[in-house]
mmCIF file of C-alpha atoms in Angstrom:
data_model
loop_
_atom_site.group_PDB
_atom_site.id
_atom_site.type_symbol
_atom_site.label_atom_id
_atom_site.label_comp_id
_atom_site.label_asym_id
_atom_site.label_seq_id
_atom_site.Cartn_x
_atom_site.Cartn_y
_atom_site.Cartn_z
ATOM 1 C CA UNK H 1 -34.930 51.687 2.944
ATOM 2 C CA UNK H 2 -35.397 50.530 -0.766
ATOM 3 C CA UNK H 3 -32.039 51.854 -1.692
ATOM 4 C CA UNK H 4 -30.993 50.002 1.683
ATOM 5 C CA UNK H 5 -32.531 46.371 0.581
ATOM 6 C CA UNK H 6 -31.051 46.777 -3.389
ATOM 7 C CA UNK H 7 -27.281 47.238 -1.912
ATOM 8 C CA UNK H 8 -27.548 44.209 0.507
ATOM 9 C CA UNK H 9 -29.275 42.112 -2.643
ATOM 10 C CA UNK H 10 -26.599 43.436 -4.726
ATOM 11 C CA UNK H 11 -23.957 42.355 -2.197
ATOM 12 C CA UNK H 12 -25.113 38.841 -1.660
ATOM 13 C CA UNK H 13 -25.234 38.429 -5.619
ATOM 14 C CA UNK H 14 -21.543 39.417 -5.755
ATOM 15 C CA UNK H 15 -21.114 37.277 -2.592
ATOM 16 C CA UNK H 16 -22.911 34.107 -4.851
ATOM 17 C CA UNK H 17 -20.529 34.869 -7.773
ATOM 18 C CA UNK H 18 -17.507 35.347 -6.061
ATOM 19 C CA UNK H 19 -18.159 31.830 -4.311
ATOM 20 C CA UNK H 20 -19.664 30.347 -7.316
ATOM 21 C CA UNK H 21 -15.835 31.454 -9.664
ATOM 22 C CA UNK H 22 -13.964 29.781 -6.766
ATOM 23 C CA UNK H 23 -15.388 26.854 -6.421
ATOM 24 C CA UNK H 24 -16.120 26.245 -10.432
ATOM 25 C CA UNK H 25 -12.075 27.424 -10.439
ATOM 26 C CA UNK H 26 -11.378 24.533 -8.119
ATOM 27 C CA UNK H 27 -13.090 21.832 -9.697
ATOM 28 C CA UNK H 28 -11.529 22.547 -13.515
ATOM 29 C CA UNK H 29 -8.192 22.764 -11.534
ATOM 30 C CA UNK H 30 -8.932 19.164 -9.939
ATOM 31 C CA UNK H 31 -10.230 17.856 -13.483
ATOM 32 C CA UNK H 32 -7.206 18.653 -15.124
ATOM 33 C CA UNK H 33 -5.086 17.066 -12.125
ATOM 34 C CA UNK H 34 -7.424 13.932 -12.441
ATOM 35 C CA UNK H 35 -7.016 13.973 -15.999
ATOM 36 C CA UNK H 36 -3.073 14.144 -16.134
ATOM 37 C CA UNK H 37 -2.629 11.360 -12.739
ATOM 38 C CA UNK H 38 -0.883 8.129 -13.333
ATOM 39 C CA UNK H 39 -1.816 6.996 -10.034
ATOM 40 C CA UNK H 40 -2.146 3.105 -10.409
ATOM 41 C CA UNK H 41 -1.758 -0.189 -8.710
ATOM 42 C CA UNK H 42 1.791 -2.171 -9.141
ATOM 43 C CA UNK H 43 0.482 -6.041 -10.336
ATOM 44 C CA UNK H 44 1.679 -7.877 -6.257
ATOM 45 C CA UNK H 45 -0.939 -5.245 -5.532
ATOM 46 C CA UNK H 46 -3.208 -6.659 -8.046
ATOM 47 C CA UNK H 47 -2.765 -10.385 -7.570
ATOM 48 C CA UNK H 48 -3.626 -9.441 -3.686
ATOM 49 C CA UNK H 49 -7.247 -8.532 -4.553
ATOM 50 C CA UNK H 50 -10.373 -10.750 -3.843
ATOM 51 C CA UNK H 51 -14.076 -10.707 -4.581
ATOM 52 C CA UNK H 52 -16.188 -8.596 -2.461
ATOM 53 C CA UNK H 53 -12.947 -6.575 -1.344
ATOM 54 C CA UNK H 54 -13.518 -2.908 0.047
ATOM 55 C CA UNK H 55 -11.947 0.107 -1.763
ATOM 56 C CA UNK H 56 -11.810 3.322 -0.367
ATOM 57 C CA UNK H 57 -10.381 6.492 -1.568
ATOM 58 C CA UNK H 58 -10.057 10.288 -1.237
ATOM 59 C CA UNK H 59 -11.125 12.219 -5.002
ATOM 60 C CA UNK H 60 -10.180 15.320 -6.388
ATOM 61 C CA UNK H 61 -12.706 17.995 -6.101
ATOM 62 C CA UNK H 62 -14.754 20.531 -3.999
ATOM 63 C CA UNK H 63 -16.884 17.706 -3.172
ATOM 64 C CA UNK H 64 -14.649 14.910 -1.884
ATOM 65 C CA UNK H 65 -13.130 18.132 0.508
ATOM 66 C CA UNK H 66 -16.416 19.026 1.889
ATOM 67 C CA UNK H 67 -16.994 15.465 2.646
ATOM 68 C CA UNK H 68 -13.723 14.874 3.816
ATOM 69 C CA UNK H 69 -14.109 18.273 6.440
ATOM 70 C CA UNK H 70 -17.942 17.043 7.377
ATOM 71 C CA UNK H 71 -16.878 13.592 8.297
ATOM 72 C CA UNK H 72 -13.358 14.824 10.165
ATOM 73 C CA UNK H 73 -12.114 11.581 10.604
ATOM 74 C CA UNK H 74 -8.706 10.749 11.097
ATOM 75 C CA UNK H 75 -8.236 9.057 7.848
ATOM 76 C CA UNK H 76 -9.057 11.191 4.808
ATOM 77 C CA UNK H 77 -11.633 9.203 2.721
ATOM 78 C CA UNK H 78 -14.241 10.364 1.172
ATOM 79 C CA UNK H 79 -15.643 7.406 -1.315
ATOM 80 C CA UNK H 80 -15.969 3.655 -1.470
ATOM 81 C CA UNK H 81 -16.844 0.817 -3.288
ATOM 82 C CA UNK H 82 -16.413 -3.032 -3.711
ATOM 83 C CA UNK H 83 -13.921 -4.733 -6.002
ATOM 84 C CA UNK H 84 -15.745 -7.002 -8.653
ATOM 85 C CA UNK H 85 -13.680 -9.678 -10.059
ATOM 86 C CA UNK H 86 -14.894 -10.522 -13.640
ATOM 87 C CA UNK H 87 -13.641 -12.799 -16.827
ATOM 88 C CA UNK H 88 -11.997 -8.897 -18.250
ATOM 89 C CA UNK H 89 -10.636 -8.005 -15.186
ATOM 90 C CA UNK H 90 -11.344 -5.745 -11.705
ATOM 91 C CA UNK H 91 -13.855 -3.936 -11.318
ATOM 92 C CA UNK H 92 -15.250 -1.395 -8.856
ATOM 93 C CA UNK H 93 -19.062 -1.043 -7.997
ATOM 94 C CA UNK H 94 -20.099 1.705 -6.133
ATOM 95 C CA UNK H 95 -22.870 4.898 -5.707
ATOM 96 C CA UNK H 96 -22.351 8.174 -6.781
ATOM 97 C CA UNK H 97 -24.324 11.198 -6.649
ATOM 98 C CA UNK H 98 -24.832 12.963 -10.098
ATOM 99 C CA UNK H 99 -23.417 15.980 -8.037
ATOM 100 C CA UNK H 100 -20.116 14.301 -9.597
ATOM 101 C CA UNK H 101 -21.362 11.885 -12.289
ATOM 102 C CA UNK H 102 -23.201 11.268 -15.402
ATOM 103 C CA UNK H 103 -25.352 8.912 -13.084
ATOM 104 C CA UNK H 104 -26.897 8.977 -10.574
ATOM 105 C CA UNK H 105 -26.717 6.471 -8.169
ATOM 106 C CA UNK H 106 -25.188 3.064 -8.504
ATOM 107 C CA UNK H 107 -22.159 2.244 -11.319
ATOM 108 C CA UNK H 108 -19.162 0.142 -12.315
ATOM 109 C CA UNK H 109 -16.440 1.648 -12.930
ATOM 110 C CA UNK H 110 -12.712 -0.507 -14.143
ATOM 111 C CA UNK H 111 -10.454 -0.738 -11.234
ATOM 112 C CA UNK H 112 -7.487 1.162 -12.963
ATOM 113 C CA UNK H 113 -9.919 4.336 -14.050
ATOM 114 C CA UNK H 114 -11.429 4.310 -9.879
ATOM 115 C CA UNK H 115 -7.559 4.315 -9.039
ATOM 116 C CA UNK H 116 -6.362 6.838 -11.514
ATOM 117 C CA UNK H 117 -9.368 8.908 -10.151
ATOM 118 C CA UNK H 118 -8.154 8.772 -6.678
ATOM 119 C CA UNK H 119 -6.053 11.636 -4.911
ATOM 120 C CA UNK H 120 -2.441 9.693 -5.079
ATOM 121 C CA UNK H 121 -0.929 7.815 -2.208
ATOM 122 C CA UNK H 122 -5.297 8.003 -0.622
ATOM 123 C CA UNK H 123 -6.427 4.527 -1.058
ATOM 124 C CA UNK H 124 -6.965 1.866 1.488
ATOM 125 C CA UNK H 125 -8.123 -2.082 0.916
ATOM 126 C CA UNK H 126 -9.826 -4.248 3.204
ATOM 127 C CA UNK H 127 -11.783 -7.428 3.506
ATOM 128 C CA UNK H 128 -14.520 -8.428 5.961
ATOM 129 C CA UNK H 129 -13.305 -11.095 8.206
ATOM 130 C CA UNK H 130 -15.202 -13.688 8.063
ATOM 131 C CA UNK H 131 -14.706 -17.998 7.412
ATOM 132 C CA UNK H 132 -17.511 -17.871 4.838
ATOM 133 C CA UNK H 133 -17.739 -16.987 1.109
ATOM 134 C CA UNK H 134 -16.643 -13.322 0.793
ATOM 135 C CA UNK H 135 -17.694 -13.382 -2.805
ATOM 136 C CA UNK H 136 -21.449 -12.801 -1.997
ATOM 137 C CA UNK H 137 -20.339 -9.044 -1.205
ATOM 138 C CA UNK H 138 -19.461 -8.710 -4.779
ATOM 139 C CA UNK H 139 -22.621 -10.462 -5.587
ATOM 140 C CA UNK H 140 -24.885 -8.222 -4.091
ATOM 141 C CA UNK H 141 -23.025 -5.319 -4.978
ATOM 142 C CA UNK H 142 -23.596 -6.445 -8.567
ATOM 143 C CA UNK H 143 -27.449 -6.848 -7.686
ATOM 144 C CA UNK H 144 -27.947 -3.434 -7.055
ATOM 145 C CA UNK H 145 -26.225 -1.991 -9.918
ATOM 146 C CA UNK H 146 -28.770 -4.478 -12.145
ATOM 147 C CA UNK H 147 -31.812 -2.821 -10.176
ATOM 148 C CA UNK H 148 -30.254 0.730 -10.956
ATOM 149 C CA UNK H 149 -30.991 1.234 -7.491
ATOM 150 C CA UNK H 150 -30.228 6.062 -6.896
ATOM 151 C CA UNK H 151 -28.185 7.608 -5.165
ATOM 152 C CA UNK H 152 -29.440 8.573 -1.367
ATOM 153 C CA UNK H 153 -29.469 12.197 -1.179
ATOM 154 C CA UNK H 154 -31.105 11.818 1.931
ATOM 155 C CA UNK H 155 -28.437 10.067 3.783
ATOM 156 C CA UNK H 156 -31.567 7.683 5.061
ATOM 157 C CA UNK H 157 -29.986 4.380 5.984
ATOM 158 C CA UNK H 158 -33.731 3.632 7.198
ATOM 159 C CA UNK H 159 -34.832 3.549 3.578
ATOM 160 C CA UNK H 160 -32.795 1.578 1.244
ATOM 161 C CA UNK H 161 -34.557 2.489 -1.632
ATOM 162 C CA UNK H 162 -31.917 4.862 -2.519
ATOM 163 C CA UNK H 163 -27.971 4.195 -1.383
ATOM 164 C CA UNK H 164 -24.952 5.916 -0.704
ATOM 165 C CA UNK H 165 -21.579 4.830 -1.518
ATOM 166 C CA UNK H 166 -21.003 3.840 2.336
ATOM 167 C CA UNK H 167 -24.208 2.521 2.942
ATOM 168 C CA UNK H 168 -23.846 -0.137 0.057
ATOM 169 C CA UNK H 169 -21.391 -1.837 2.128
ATOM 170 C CA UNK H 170 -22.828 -1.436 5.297
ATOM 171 C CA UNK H 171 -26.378 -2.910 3.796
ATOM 172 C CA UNK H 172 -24.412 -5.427 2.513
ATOM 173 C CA UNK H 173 -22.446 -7.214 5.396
ATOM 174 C CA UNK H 174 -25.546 -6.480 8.011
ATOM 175 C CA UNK H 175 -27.723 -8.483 5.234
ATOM 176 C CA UNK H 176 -25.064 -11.179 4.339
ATOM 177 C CA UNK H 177 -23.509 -11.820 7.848
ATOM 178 C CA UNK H 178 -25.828 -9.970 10.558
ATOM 179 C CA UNK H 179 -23.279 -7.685 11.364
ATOM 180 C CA UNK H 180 -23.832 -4.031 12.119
ATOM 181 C CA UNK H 181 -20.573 -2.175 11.407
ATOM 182 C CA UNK H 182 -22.437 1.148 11.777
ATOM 183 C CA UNK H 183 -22.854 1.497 15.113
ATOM 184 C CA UNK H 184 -23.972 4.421 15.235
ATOM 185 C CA UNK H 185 -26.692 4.072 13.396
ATOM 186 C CA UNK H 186 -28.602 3.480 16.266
ATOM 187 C CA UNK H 187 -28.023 7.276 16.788
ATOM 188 C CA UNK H 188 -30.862 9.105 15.353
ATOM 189 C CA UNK H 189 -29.118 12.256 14.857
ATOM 190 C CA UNK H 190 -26.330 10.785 12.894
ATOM 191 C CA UNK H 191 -27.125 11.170 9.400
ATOM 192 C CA UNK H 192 -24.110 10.381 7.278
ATOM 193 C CA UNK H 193 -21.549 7.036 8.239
ATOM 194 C CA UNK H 194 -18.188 7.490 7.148
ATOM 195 C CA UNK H 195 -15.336 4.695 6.013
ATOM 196 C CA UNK H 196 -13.432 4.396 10.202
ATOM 197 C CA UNK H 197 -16.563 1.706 10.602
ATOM 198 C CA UNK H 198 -14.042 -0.264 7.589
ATOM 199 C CA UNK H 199 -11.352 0.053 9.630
ATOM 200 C CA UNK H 200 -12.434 -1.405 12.512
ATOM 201 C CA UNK H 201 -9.880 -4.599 13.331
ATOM 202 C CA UNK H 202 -12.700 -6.955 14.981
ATOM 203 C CA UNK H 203 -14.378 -6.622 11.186
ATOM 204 C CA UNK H 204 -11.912 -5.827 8.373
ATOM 205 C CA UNK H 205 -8.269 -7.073 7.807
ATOM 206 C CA UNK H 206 -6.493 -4.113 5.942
ATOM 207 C CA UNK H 207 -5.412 -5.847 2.381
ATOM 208 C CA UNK H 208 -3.723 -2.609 1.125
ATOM 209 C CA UNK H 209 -2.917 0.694 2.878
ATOM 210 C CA UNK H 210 -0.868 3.827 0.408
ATOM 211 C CA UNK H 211 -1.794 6.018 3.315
ATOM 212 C CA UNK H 212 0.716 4.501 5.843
ATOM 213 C CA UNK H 213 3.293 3.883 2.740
#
């Protein structure tokens, strides 16, 4: 029975490893493809920008695929964040987990480096319709980064202490303009709210699409 116990322990340790090499395998081989990507936006593409747009991607990684599989949505996103127009240029403010970052939790990153760190041809643009001031998207955006508000490992969108990349937004417009784009948040068992609810027509305008290119 002892001898029994040590083989299965032994087998679930090589098991570990085994998973542990490929995955570690696949991230260096998505860091170097980050690393070497040119992927950028042409300047029309710029100039089309606003305050308070929506940016969504797909990233390299283990980590964008799992999220990508879990949310199985017909467009392949897996991150978001909101454009930032500032005196030095575009920015992109956003949450990330430091699963994948050097921080935890909320960040601004320069529009070319959040593009260059996309999977190529994977982002998608749009804007909340709406007749009044977009720019209070970017605003508040901006606000949370100042409060270093962390990441939401949770996935709790009933406590907003913490936030998640898609929750930011979602906070956001319900707070600015009383709209609910998630839905299903009124589903208890739904944990995680993916990037369709920014493609919904009766809320968003799409301002730039490289996935139907």
């Amino acid at each position: 029975m002892l001898r029994r116990s040590k083989y299965l322990f032994l087998v679930a340790i090589s098991l570990l490893l085994t998973v542990g090499a490929v995955v570690w395998n696949g991230e260096r081989e998505a860091i170097a493809l980050e690393r070497r990507s040119t992927y950028a936006f042409s300047e029309a593409e710029l100039a089309s920008l606003q305050d308070g747009d929506v940016i969504m991607r797909r990233g390299y990684g283990y980590v964008s695929d799992m999220i990508g599989r879990f949310l199985n949505e017909e467009r392949r996103l897996t991150h978001c964040g909101v454009v930032t127009v500032r005196k030095d240029g575009y920015w992109v403010v956003h949450s990330l987990s430091s699963n994948v970052s050097e921080i935890d939790g909320m960040q601004a990153h320069r529009l070319e480096d959040f593009v260059r760190q996309s999977y190529p041809g994977s982002i998608v643009v749009t804007r909340f319709r709406t007749e009044q001031d977009r720019d209070c998207i970017s605003r508040r955006a901006v606000g949370y980064l100042r409060r270093q508000i962390a990441f939401d490992h949770d996935f709790d969108v009933v406590d907003t202490n913490t936030i998640y990349c898609s929750e930011l937004i979602w906070l956001i417009v319900r707070d600015e303009f009383g709209v609910d784009v998630f839905q299903e948040a009124k589903d208890p068992e739904r944990r995680y709210f993916g990037f369709s609810n920014f493609l919904d027509p009766r809320w968003w305008e799409v301002v730039l699409d490289h996935q139907q290119q």
